[in-house]
mmCIF file of N, CA and C in Angstrom:
data_model
loop_
_atom_site.group_PDB
_atom_site.id
_atom_site.type_symbol
_atom_site.label_atom_id
_atom_site.label_comp_id
_atom_site.label_asym_id
_atom_site.label_seq_id
_atom_site.Cartn_x
_atom_site.Cartn_y
_atom_site.Cartn_z
ATOM 1 N N SER A 1 -80.450 19.257 10.844
ATOM 2 C CA SER A 1 -79.806 18.691 12.017
ATOM 3 C C SER A 1 -78.316 18.466 11.796
ATOM 4 N N ARG A 2 -77.818 18.723 10.563
ATOM 5 C CA ARG A 2 -76.385 18.595 10.283
ATOM 6 C C ARG A 2 -75.887 19.838 9.562
ATOM 7 N N LEU A 3 -74.658 20.202 9.877
ATOM 8 C CA LEU A 3 -74.020 21.347 9.247
ATOM 9 C C LEU A 3 -72.673 20.865 8.722
ATOM 10 N N PHE A 4 -72.424 21.072 7.437
ATOM 11 C CA PHE A 4 -71.222 20.570 6.781
ATOM 12 C C PHE A 4 -70.259 21.729 6.524
ATOM 13 N N ILE A 5 -69.061 21.643 7.101
ATOM 14 C CA ILE A 5 -68.046 22.678 6.976
ATOM 15 C C ILE A 5 -66.963 22.150 6.027
ATOM 16 N N PRO A 6 -66.761 22.750 4.837
ATOM 17 C CA PRO A 6 -65.791 22.211 3.885
ATOM 18 C C PRO A 6 -64.333 22.447 4.267
ATOM 19 N N HIS A 7 -64.027 23.590 4.894
ATOM 20 C CA HIS A 7 -62.664 23.861 5.328
ATOM 21 C C HIS A 7 -62.700 24.903 6.441
ATOM 22 N N LEU A 8 -61.567 25.089 7.099
ATOM 23 C CA LEU A 8 -61.539 25.946 8.285
ATOM 24 C C LEU A 8 -60.938 27.332 8.020
ATOM 25 N N HIS A 9 -61.257 27.897 6.871
ATOM 26 C CA HIS A 9 -60.925 29.305 6.647
ATOM 27 C C HIS A 9 -61.878 30.143 7.500
ATOM 28 N N GLY A 10 -61.421 31.305 7.891
ATOM 29 C CA GLY A 10 -62.226 32.167 8.740
ATOM 30 C C GLY A 10 -63.589 32.509 8.174
ATOM 31 N N ASP A 11 -63.698 32.650 6.844
ATOM 32 C CA ASP A 11 -64.981 33.026 6.251
ATOM 33 C C ASP A 11 -66.053 31.968 6.491
ATOM 34 N N LEU A 12 -65.656 30.731 6.773
ATOM 35 C CA LEU A 12 -66.628 29.664 7.004
ATOM 36 C C LEU A 12 -66.764 29.278 8.470
ATOM 37 N N CYS A 13 -65.766 29.536 9.281
ATOM 38 C CA CYS A 13 -65.840 29.006 10.647
ATOM 39 C C CYS A 13 -65.888 30.060 11.745
ATOM 40 N N PHE A 14 -65.455 31.294 11.495
ATOM 41 C CA PHE A 14 -65.488 32.288 12.560
ATOM 42 C C PHE A 14 -66.921 32.604 12.990
ATOM 43 N N GLY A 15 -67.849 32.497 12.080
ATOM 44 C CA GLY A 15 -69.243 32.784 12.418
ATOM 45 C C GLY A 15 -70.013 31.602 12.974
ATOM 46 N N LEU A 16 -69.394 30.448 13.079
ATOM 47 C CA LEU A 16 -70.097 29.235 13.523
ATOM 48 C C LEU A 16 -70.624 29.304 14.953
ATOM 49 N N PRO A 17 -69.844 29.728 15.944
ATOM 50 C CA PRO A 17 -70.349 29.712 17.324
ATOM 51 C C PRO A 17 -71.559 30.615 17.560
ATOM 52 N N GLY A 18 -71.602 31.767 16.902
ATOM 53 C CA GLY A 18 -72.724 32.691 17.104
ATOM 54 C C GLY A 18 -74.082 32.071 16.826
ATOM 55 N N PRO A 19 -74.278 31.498 15.622
ATOM 56 C CA PRO A 19 -75.569 30.864 15.349
ATOM 57 C C PRO A 19 -75.876 29.689 16.294
ATOM 58 N N ILE A 20 -74.851 28.938 16.696
ATOM 59 C CA ILE A 20 -75.092 27.844 17.647
ATOM 60 C C ILE A 20 -75.651 28.413 18.951
ATOM 61 N N CYS A 21 -75.040 29.475 19.448
ATOM 62 C CA CYS A 21 -75.524 30.098 20.683
ATOM 63 C C CYS A 21 -76.919 30.690 20.496
ATOM 64 N N ASN A 22 -77.160 31.352 19.354
ATOM 65 C CA ASN A 22 -78.473 31.947 19.100
ATOM 66 C C ASN A 22 -79.572 30.895 19.037
ATOM 67 N N VAL A 23 -79.308 29.779 18.348
ATOM 68 C CA VAL A 23 -80.306 28.705 18.265
ATOM 69 C C VAL A 23 -80.585 28.147 19.659
ATOM 70 N N ALA A 24 -79.532 27.926 20.432
ATOM 71 C CA ALA A 24 -79.695 27.371 21.775
ATOM 72 C C ALA A 24 -80.538 28.290 22.660
ATOM 73 N N VAL A 25 -80.266 29.590 22.599
ATOM 74 C CA VAL A 25 -80.990 30.542 23.438
ATOM 75 C C VAL A 25 -82.418 30.738 22.937
ATOM 76 N N SER A 26 -82.604 30.836 21.627
ATOM 77 C CA SER A 26 -83.934 31.140 21.080
ATOM 78 C C SER A 26 -84.902 29.972 21.164
ATOM 79 N N THR A 27 -84.413 28.758 21.258
ATOM 80 C CA THR A 27 -85.315 27.605 21.297
ATOM 81 C C THR A 27 -85.661 27.176 22.711
ATOM 82 N N CYS A 28 -84.839 27.533 23.659
ATOM 83 C CA CYS A 28 -85.102 27.275 25.087
ATOM 84 C C CYS A 28 -85.730 25.909 25.348
ATOM 85 N N GLY A 29 -85.060 24.849 24.946
ATOM 86 C CA GLY A 29 -85.532 23.509 25.264
ATOM 87 C C GLY A 29 -86.566 22.940 24.311
ATOM 88 N N ARG A 30 -86.937 23.691 23.266
ATOM 89 C CA ARG A 30 -87.938 23.192 22.325
ATOM 90 C C ARG A 30 -87.305 22.444 21.164
ATOM 91 N N LEU A 31 -86.032 22.108 21.272
ATOM 92 C CA LEU A 31 -85.325 21.417 20.201
ATOM 93 C C LEU A 31 -85.538 19.918 20.280
ATOM 94 N N SER A 32 -85.243 19.267 19.183
ATOM 95 C CA SER A 32 -85.200 17.813 19.157
ATOM 96 C C SER A 32 -84.163 17.338 20.160
ATOM 97 N N ARG A 33 -84.335 16.138 20.642
ATOM 98 C CA ARG A 33 -83.352 15.558 21.562
ATOM 99 C C ARG A 33 -82.068 15.170 20.829
ATOM 100 N N GLU A 34 -82.103 15.133 19.498
ATOM 101 C CA GLU A 34 -80.915 14.800 18.712
ATOM 102 C C GLU A 34 -79.982 16.003 18.679
ATOM 103 N N PRO A 35 -78.677 15.783 18.815
ATOM 104 C CA PRO A 35 -77.750 16.911 18.766
ATOM 105 C C PRO A 35 -77.586 17.454 17.344
ATOM 106 N N LEU A 36 -77.195 18.720 17.236
ATOM 107 C CA LEU A 36 -76.787 19.281 15.959
ATOM 108 C C LEU A 36 -75.459 18.629 15.613
ATOM 109 N N VAL A 37 -75.349 18.066 14.420
ATOM 110 C CA VAL A 37 -74.133 17.373 14.007
ATOM 111 C C VAL A 37 -73.332 18.296 13.103
ATOM 112 N N LEU A 38 -72.091 18.565 13.491
ATOM 113 C CA LEU A 38 -71.177 19.394 12.718
ATOM 114 C C LEU A 38 -70.158 18.472 12.075
ATOM 115 N N VAL A 39 -70.044 18.521 10.747
ATOM 116 C CA VAL A 39 -69.119 17.658 10.015
ATOM 117 C C VAL A 39 -68.092 18.539 9.316
ATOM 118 N N GLY A 40 -66.804 18.220 9.506
ATOM 119 C CA GLY A 40 -65.780 19.028 8.850
ATOM 120 C C GLY A 40 -64.385 18.503 9.099
ATOM 121 N N PRO A 41 -63.379 19.236 8.627
ATOM 122 C CA PRO A 41 -61.986 18.807 8.731
ATOM 123 C C PRO A 41 -61.491 18.742 10.175
ATOM 124 N N SER A 42 -60.389 18.017 10.361
ATOM 125 C CA SER A 42 -59.736 17.977 11.670
ATOM 126 C C SER A 42 -59.486 19.398 12.149
ATOM 127 N N GLY A 43 -59.750 19.638 13.402
ATOM 128 C CA GLY A 43 -59.621 20.965 13.982
ATOM 129 C C GLY A 43 -60.971 21.567 14.326
ATOM 130 N N LEU A 44 -62.045 21.055 13.708
ATOM 131 C CA LEU A 44 -63.384 21.591 13.968
ATOM 132 C C LEU A 44 -63.792 21.387 15.427
ATOM 133 N N ARG A 45 -63.484 20.227 15.978
ATOM 134 C CA ARG A 45 -63.834 19.933 17.370
ATOM 135 C C ARG A 45 -63.136 20.927 18.312
ATOM 136 N N ASP A 46 -61.835 21.117 18.101
ATOM 137 C CA ASP A 46 -61.107 22.066 18.946
ATOM 138 C C ASP A 46 -61.646 23.483 18.775
ATOM 139 N N LEU A 47 -61.985 23.864 17.535
ATOM 140 C CA LEU A 47 -62.541 25.191 17.291
ATOM 141 C C LEU A 47 -63.798 25.402 18.129
ATOM 142 N N CYS A 48 -64.697 24.414 18.107
ATOM 143 C CA CYS A 48 -65.950 24.532 18.871
ATOM 144 C C CYS A 48 -65.674 24.575 20.370
ATOM 145 N N ARG A 49 -64.846 23.665 20.848
ATOM 146 C CA ARG A 49 -64.563 23.608 22.284
ATOM 147 C C ARG A 49 -63.917 24.890 22.783
ATOM 148 N N VAL A 50 -62.886 25.331 22.076
ATOM 149 C CA VAL A 50 -62.165 26.519 22.534
ATOM 150 C C VAL A 50 -63.046 27.758 22.438
ATOM 151 N N THR A 51 -63.736 27.935 21.316
ATOM 152 C CA THR A 51 -64.555 29.131 21.136
ATOM 153 C C THR A 51 -65.711 29.169 22.125
ATOM 154 N N LEU A 52 -66.449 28.077 22.225
ATOM 155 C CA LEU A 52 -67.585 28.052 23.152
ATOM 156 C C LEU A 52 -67.110 28.098 24.606
ATOM 157 N N GLY A 53 -66.007 27.410 24.883
ATOM 158 C CA GLY A 53 -65.495 27.383 26.249
ATOM 159 C C GLY A 53 -64.921 28.706 26.711
ATOM 160 N N THR A 54 -64.119 29.350 25.872
ATOM 161 C CA THR A 54 -63.474 30.608 26.288
ATOM 162 C C THR A 54 -64.438 31.780 26.301
ATOM 163 N N THR A 55 -65.582 31.648 25.647
ATOM 164 C CA THR A 55 -66.578 32.719 25.661
ATOM 165 C C THR A 55 -67.677 32.453 26.685
ATOM 166 N N TYR A 56 -67.491 31.415 27.489
ATOM 167 C CA TYR A 56 -68.438 31.065 28.547
ATOM 168 C C TYR A 56 -69.847 30.845 28.006
ATOM 169 N N CYS A 57 -69.910 30.288 26.832
ATOM 170 C CA CYS A 57 -71.200 30.063 26.187
ATOM 171 C C CYS A 57 -71.973 28.969 26.920
ATOM 172 N N ARG A 58 -73.167 29.279 27.325
ATOM 173 C CA ARG A 58 -74.058 28.325 27.980
ATOM 174 C C ARG A 58 -75.180 28.005 27.000
ATOM 175 N N LEU A 59 -75.313 26.750 26.662
ATOM 176 C CA LEU A 59 -76.261 26.349 25.620
ATOM 177 C C LEU A 59 -77.516 25.680 26.170
ATOM 178 N N GLY A 60 -77.700 25.695 27.475
ATOM 179 C CA GLY A 60 -78.893 25.072 28.061
ATOM 180 C C GLY A 60 -78.950 23.598 27.730
ATOM 181 N N ASP A 61 -80.092 23.135 27.211
ATOM 182 C CA ASP A 61 -80.279 21.723 26.850
ATOM 183 C C ASP A 61 -79.761 21.396 25.452
ATOM 184 N N PHE A 62 -79.368 22.409 24.708
ATOM 185 C CA PHE A 62 -78.896 22.221 23.335
ATOM 186 C C PHE A 62 -77.619 21.386 23.326
ATOM 187 N N LYS A 63 -77.544 20.394 22.440
ATOM 188 C CA LYS A 63 -76.360 19.541 22.326
ATOM 189 C C LYS A 63 -75.840 19.592 20.901
ATOM 190 N N TYR A 64 -74.530 19.406 20.767
ATOM 191 C CA TYR A 64 -73.936 19.293 19.443
ATOM 192 C C TYR A 64 -72.951 18.144 19.442
ATOM 193 N N GLN A 65 -72.691 17.633 18.252
ATOM 194 C CA GLN A 65 -71.742 16.536 18.063
ATOM 195 C C GLN A 65 -70.848 16.902 16.890
ATOM 196 N N VAL A 66 -69.551 16.604 17.003
ATOM 197 C CA VAL A 66 -68.608 16.907 15.933
ATOM 198 C C VAL A 66 -68.130 15.609 15.296
ATOM 199 N N ILE A 67 -68.202 15.552 13.979
ATOM 200 C CA ILE A 67 -67.623 14.455 13.207
ATOM 201 C C ILE A 67 -66.494 15.067 12.392
ATOM 202 N N GLU A 68 -65.258 14.666 12.712
ATOM 203 C CA GLU A 68 -64.096 15.206 12.010
ATOM 204 C C GLU A 68 -63.651 14.265 10.905
ATOM 205 N N LEU A 69 -63.267 14.846 9.781
ATOM 206 C CA LEU A 69 -62.752 14.096 8.636
ATOM 207 C C LEU A 69 -61.228 14.163 8.681
ATOM 208 N N ALA A 70 -60.607 13.028 8.921
ATOM 209 C CA ALA A 70 -59.156 12.973 9.086
ATOM 210 C C ALA A 70 -58.454 12.777 7.752
ATOM 211 N N ASP A 71 -57.188 13.112 7.728
ATOM 212 C CA ASP A 71 -56.296 12.820 6.604
ATOM 213 C C ASP A 71 -56.700 13.482 5.295
ATOM 214 N N ILE A 72 -57.283 14.682 5.350
ATOM 215 C CA ILE A 72 -57.568 15.428 4.122
ATOM 216 C C ILE A 72 -56.216 15.869 3.550
ATOM 217 N N PRO A 73 -55.961 15.618 2.285
ATOM 218 C CA PRO A 73 -54.654 15.991 1.722
ATOM 219 C C PRO A 73 -54.403 17.491 1.845
ATOM 220 N N GLU A 74 -53.177 17.834 2.239
ATOM 221 C CA GLU A 74 -52.800 19.242 2.345
ATOM 222 C C GLU A 74 -52.113 19.684 1.061
ATOM 223 N N PRO A 75 -52.429 20.880 0.579
ATOM 224 C CA PRO A 75 -51.759 21.391 -0.618
ATOM 225 C C PRO A 75 -50.253 21.505 -0.380
ATOM 226 N N ALA A 76 -49.482 21.317 -1.422
ATOM 227 C CA ALA A 76 -48.024 21.428 -1.325
ATOM 228 C C ALA A 76 -47.645 22.819 -0.838
ATOM 229 N N GLY A 77 -46.690 22.878 0.070
ATOM 230 C CA GLY A 77 -46.192 24.151 0.555
ATOM 231 C C GLY A 77 -46.967 24.752 1.701
ATOM 232 N N LEU A 78 -48.067 24.107 2.124
ATOM 233 C CA LEU A 78 -48.848 24.642 3.238
ATOM 234 C C LEU A 78 -48.132 24.310 4.544
ATOM 235 N N PRO A 79 -47.781 25.311 5.340
ATOM 236 C CA PRO A 79 -47.078 25.015 6.592
ATOM 237 C C PRO A 79 -48.008 24.337 7.588
ATOM 238 N N PRO A 80 -47.503 23.352 8.339
ATOM 239 C CA PRO A 80 -48.362 22.699 9.338
ATOM 240 C C PRO A 80 -48.632 23.655 10.491
ATOM 241 N N ILE A 81 -49.902 23.978 10.712
ATOM 242 C CA ILE A 81 -50.243 24.912 11.781
ATOM 243 C C ILE A 81 -51.180 24.293 12.800
ATOM 244 N N TYR A 82 -51.654 23.098 12.557
ATOM 245 C CA TYR A 82 -52.618 22.471 13.454
ATOM 246 C C TYR A 82 -52.020 21.208 14.059
ATOM 247 N N ASN A 83 -52.089 21.103 15.363
ATOM 248 C CA ASN A 83 -51.587 19.929 16.048
ATOM 249 C C ASN A 83 -52.661 19.477 17.036
ATOM 250 N N ALA A 84 -53.462 18.498 16.644
ATOM 251 C CA ALA A 84 -54.582 18.040 17.483
ATOM 252 C C ALA A 84 -54.075 17.362 18.747
ATOM 253 N N GLN A 85 -54.653 17.733 19.865
ATOM 254 C CA GLN A 85 -54.356 17.089 21.135
ATOM 255 C C GLN A 85 -55.671 16.750 21.813
ATOM 256 N N PRO A 86 -55.746 15.559 22.423
ATOM 257 C CA PRO A 86 -57.000 15.194 23.102
ATOM 258 C C PRO A 86 -57.334 16.206 24.197
ATOM 259 N N ASP A 87 -58.617 16.401 24.402
ATOM 260 C CA ASP A 87 -59.065 17.352 25.406
ATOM 261 C C ASP A 87 -60.424 16.899 25.925
ATOM 262 N N ALA A 88 -60.859 17.510 26.992
ATOM 263 C CA ALA A 88 -62.152 17.163 27.579
ATOM 264 C C ALA A 88 -63.290 17.663 26.696
ATOM 265 N N LEU A 89 -64.432 16.983 26.784
ATOM 266 C CA LEU A 89 -65.624 17.428 26.068
ATOM 267 C C LEU A 89 -66.071 18.789 26.600
ATOM 268 N N HIS A 90 -66.634 19.615 25.716
ATOM 269 C CA HIS A 90 -67.322 20.836 26.129
ATOM 270 C C HIS A 90 -68.569 20.379 26.888
ATOM 271 N N MET A 91 -69.063 21.193 27.804
ATOM 272 C CA MET A 91 -70.187 20.775 28.640
ATOM 273 C C MET A 91 -71.445 20.421 27.846
ATOM 274 N N ASN A 92 -71.605 20.928 26.634
ATOM 275 C CA ASN A 92 -72.781 20.647 25.818
ATOM 276 C C ASN A 92 -72.491 19.686 24.678
ATOM 277 N N GLU A 93 -71.293 19.134 24.642
ATOM 278 C CA GLU A 93 -70.886 18.255 23.543
ATOM 279 C C GLU A 93 -71.137 16.801 23.916
ATOM 280 N N VAL A 94 -71.663 16.037 22.970
ATOM 281 C CA VAL A 94 -71.766 14.590 23.151
ATOM 282 C C VAL A 94 -70.621 13.956 22.355
ATOM 283 N N PRO A 95 -70.143 12.787 22.774
ATOM 284 C CA PRO A 95 -68.999 12.186 22.080
ATOM 285 C C PRO A 95 -69.245 12.045 20.582
ATOM 286 N N GLY A 96 -68.251 12.404 19.807
ATOM 287 C CA GLY A 96 -68.326 12.306 18.352
ATOM 288 C C GLY A 96 -67.419 11.207 17.861
ATOM 289 N N MET A 97 -66.881 11.373 16.690
ATOM 290 C CA MET A 97 -66.013 10.356 16.118
ATOM 291 C C MET A 97 -65.090 10.997 15.101
ATOM 292 N N VAL A 98 -64.093 10.249 14.689
ATOM 293 C CA VAL A 98 -63.202 10.661 13.609
ATOM 294 C C VAL A 98 -63.434 9.688 12.462
ATOM 295 N N VAL A 99 -63.662 10.208 11.271
ATOM 296 C CA VAL A 99 -63.916 9.381 10.095
ATOM 297 C C VAL A 99 -62.689 9.447 9.196
ATOM 298 N N HIS A 100 -62.141 8.313 8.851
ATOM 299 C CA HIS A 100 -60.986 8.239 7.959
ATOM 300 C C HIS A 100 -61.462 7.929 6.542
ATOM 301 N N PRO A 101 -60.702 8.325 5.532
ATOM 302 C CA PRO A 101 -61.130 8.044 4.154
ATOM 303 C C PRO A 101 -61.097 6.544 3.872
ATOM 304 N N ASN A 102 -62.013 6.113 2.993
ATOM 305 C CA ASN A 102 -62.034 4.715 2.570
ATOM 306 C C ASN A 102 -60.980 4.512 1.477
ATOM 307 N N VAL A 103 -60.935 3.318 0.893
ATOM 308 C CA VAL A 103 -59.903 3.015 -0.109
ATOM 309 C C VAL A 103 -60.025 3.892 -1.354
ATOM 310 N N ALA A 104 -61.210 4.439 -1.600
ATOM 311 C CA ALA A 104 -61.409 5.330 -2.744
ATOM 312 C C ALA A 104 -61.033 6.777 -2.411
ATOM 313 N N GLY A 105 -60.612 7.016 -1.158
ATOM 314 C CA GLY A 105 -60.247 8.368 -0.768
ATOM 315 C C GLY A 105 -61.435 9.241 -0.416
ATOM 316 N N GLU A 106 -62.571 8.623 -0.106
ATOM 317 C CA GLU A 106 -63.782 9.358 0.259
ATOM 318 C C GLU A 106 -64.124 9.077 1.719
ATOM 319 N N TRP A 107 -64.769 10.042 2.344
ATOM 320 C CA TRP A 107 -65.207 9.881 3.726
ATOM 321 C C TRP A 107 -66.704 9.602 3.705
ATOM 322 N N GLU A 108 -67.110 8.501 4.304
ATOM 323 C CA GLU A 108 -68.528 8.150 4.381
ATOM 324 C C GLU A 108 -69.066 8.675 5.707
ATOM 325 N N ILE A 109 -69.979 9.634 5.613
ATOM 326 C CA ILE A 109 -70.522 10.278 6.799
ATOM 327 C C ILE A 109 -71.566 9.347 7.418
ATOM 328 N N PRO A 110 -71.457 9.077 8.723
ATOM 329 C CA PRO A 110 -72.435 8.177 9.357
ATOM 330 C C PRO A 110 -73.861 8.710 9.210
ATOM 331 N N THR A 111 -74.790 7.801 9.022
ATOM 332 C CA THR A 111 -76.190 8.201 8.905
ATOM 333 C C THR A 111 -76.724 8.603 10.275
ATOM 334 N N GLN A 112 -77.798 9.372 10.243
ATOM 335 C CA GLN A 112 -78.445 9.866 11.454
ATOM 336 C C GLN A 112 -79.890 9.382 11.470
ATOM 337 N N PRO A 113 -80.514 9.329 12.657
ATOM 338 C CA PRO A 113 -81.932 8.968 12.710
ATOM 339 C C PRO A 113 -82.744 9.908 11.821
ATOM 340 N N GLY A 114 -83.638 9.364 11.049
ATOM 341 C CA GLY A 114 -84.492 10.172 10.186
ATOM 342 C C GLY A 114 -83.894 10.506 8.835
ATOM 343 N N ASP A 115 -82.749 9.942 8.484
ATOM 344 C CA ASP A 115 -82.127 10.250 7.194
ATOM 345 C C ASP A 115 -82.961 9.771 6.009
ATOM 346 N N ARG A 116 -83.758 8.736 6.183
ATOM 347 C CA ARG A 116 -84.684 8.232 5.157
ATOM 348 C C ARG A 116 -84.013 8.014 3.808
ATOM 349 N N GLY A 117 -82.929 7.270 3.817
ATOM 350 C CA GLY A 117 -82.284 6.932 2.560
ATOM 351 C C GLY A 117 -81.319 7.973 2.029
ATOM 352 N N VAL A 118 -81.085 9.036 2.763
ATOM 353 C CA VAL A 118 -80.134 10.056 2.342
ATOM 354 C C VAL A 118 -78.756 9.669 2.867
ATOM 355 N N THR A 119 -77.769 9.666 1.971
ATOM 356 C CA THR A 119 -76.392 9.410 2.391
ATOM 357 C C THR A 119 -75.539 10.621 2.028
ATOM 358 N N VAL A 120 -74.477 10.811 2.804
ATOM 359 C CA VAL A 120 -73.565 11.920 2.567
ATOM 360 C C VAL A 120 -72.151 11.369 2.590
ATOM 361 N N ARG A 121 -71.377 11.795 1.606
ATOM 362 C CA ARG A 121 -69.960 11.445 1.599
ATOM 363 C C ARG A 121 -69.187 12.718 1.272
ATOM 364 N N ALA A 122 -67.916 12.699 1.644
ATOM 365 C CA ALA A 122 -67.066 13.858 1.396
ATOM 366 C C ALA A 122 -65.925 13.440 0.485
ATOM 367 N N VAL A 123 -65.508 14.373 -0.364
ATOM 368 C CA VAL A 123 -64.371 14.140 -1.259
ATOM 369 C C VAL A 123 -63.424 15.329 -1.145
ATOM 370 N N ALA A 124 -62.130 15.042 -1.235
ATOM 371 C CA ALA A 124 -61.128 16.104 -1.138
ATOM 372 C C ALA A 124 -61.197 17.007 -2.369
ATOM 373 N N LEU A 125 -61.059 18.305 -2.145
ATOM 374 C CA LEU A 125 -61.051 19.293 -3.224
ATOM 375 C C LEU A 125 -59.779 20.123 -3.140
ATOM 376 N N PRO A 126 -59.268 20.562 -4.279
ATOM 377 C CA PRO A 126 -58.078 21.415 -4.240
ATOM 378 C C PRO A 126 -58.439 22.812 -3.720
ATOM 379 N N HIS A 127 -57.649 23.307 -2.803
ATOM 380 C CA HIS A 127 -57.850 24.636 -2.236
ATOM 381 C C HIS A 127 -56.552 25.018 -1.540
ATOM 382 N N THR A 128 -56.487 26.181 -0.965
ATOM 383 C CA THR A 128 -55.270 26.614 -0.294
ATOM 384 C C THR A 128 -55.123 26.045 1.111
ATOM 385 N N VAL A 129 -56.173 25.432 1.632
ATOM 386 C CA VAL A 129 -56.155 24.731 2.918
ATOM 387 C C VAL A 129 -56.867 23.398 2.717
ATOM 388 N N PRO A 130 -56.677 22.414 3.625
ATOM 389 C CA PRO A 130 -57.388 21.134 3.460
ATOM 390 C C PRO A 130 -58.895 21.364 3.330
ATOM 391 N N THR A 131 -59.482 20.836 2.243
ATOM 392 C CA THR A 131 -60.876 21.125 1.906
ATOM 393 C C THR A 131 -61.572 19.872 1.401
ATOM 394 N N VAL A 132 -62.844 19.747 1.737
ATOM 395 C CA VAL A 132 -63.673 18.680 1.179
ATOM 396 C C VAL A 132 -64.949 19.300 0.609
ATOM 397 N N GLY A 133 -65.550 18.578 -0.326
ATOM 398 C CA GLY A 133 -66.878 18.896 -0.815
ATOM 399 C C GLY A 133 -67.789 17.764 -0.385
ATOM 400 N N TYR A 134 -69.059 18.043 -0.217
ATOM 401 C CA TYR A 134 -70.010 17.028 0.242
ATOM 402 C C TYR A 134 -70.933 16.613 -0.891
ATOM 403 N N VAL A 135 -71.152 15.304 -1.003
ATOM 404 C CA VAL A 135 -72.057 14.740 -2.001
ATOM 405 C C VAL A 135 -73.237 14.147 -1.239
ATOM 406 N N VAL A 136 -74.409 14.715 -1.462
ATOM 407 C CA VAL A 136 -75.629 14.237 -0.805
ATOM 408 C C VAL A 136 -76.405 13.419 -1.827
ATOM 409 N N THR A 137 -76.727 12.180 -1.467
ATOM 410 C CA THR A 137 -77.435 11.276 -2.375
ATOM 411 C C THR A 137 -78.739 10.843 -1.717
ATOM 412 N N GLU A 138 -79.830 11.011 -2.440
ATOM 413 C CA GLU A 138 -81.135 10.574 -1.945
ATOM 414 C C GLU A 138 -81.477 9.239 -2.580
ATOM 415 N N ALA A 139 -82.179 8.407 -1.808
ATOM 416 C CA ALA A 139 -82.643 7.126 -2.325
ATOM 417 C C ALA A 139 -83.649 7.371 -3.452
ATOM 418 N N THR A 140 -83.660 6.497 -4.436
ATOM 419 C CA THR A 140 -84.615 6.606 -5.526
ATOM 420 C C THR A 140 -86.004 6.374 -4.974
ATOM 421 N N ARG A 141 -86.938 7.218 -5.383
ATOM 422 C CA ARG A 141 -88.326 7.087 -4.927
ATOM 423 C C ARG A 141 -89.196 6.671 -6.115
ATOM 424 N N PRO A 142 -90.186 5.849 -5.848
ATOM 425 C CA PRO A 142 -91.078 5.444 -6.942
ATOM 426 C C PRO A 142 -91.911 6.626 -7.414
ATOM 427 N N GLY A 143 -92.329 6.567 -8.646
ATOM 428 C CA GLY A 143 -93.182 7.625 -9.186
ATOM 429 C C GLY A 143 -92.427 8.517 -10.147
ATOM 430 N N LYS A 144 -93.103 9.588 -10.559
ATOM 431 C CA LYS A 144 -92.543 10.487 -11.549
ATOM 432 C C LYS A 144 -92.757 11.912 -11.096
ATOM 433 N N LEU A 145 -91.754 12.755 -11.294
ATOM 434 C CA LEU A 145 -91.849 14.161 -10.942
ATOM 435 C C LEU A 145 -92.072 14.951 -12.214
ATOM 436 N N ASP A 146 -93.105 15.754 -12.237
ATOM 437 C CA ASP A 146 -93.409 16.583 -13.419
ATOM 438 C C ASP A 146 -92.691 17.900 -13.354
#
């Protein structure tokens, strides 16, 4: 129910709208009522809105939510190419949020229904564009695994 995007290079994000449209069409209303949650750097929301909107993508009952990670450090010398501006929701988008880093410089991803003790946080990673890695932590369970 969640998809984590570490950075907005084309190899990771150009293919994102296609699978969203395919899932929406192939499930025809048989999906959970919970939206697909997309987590990634600033710009992900605009990418989804512009791509889905300009391609006239109709997702039926399928919903998605974007959680953007703000203030990811930019590598030295990277020219500023992204300028976020508020815009209307896509017709299939439910309101999301912007998550800012905590004092340790990590982004704490909000929990979702059914997470069952699983938490996710993001940490900045060095790359040629603003990038994060995701740390998934499961709650300790009683018993022993052989």
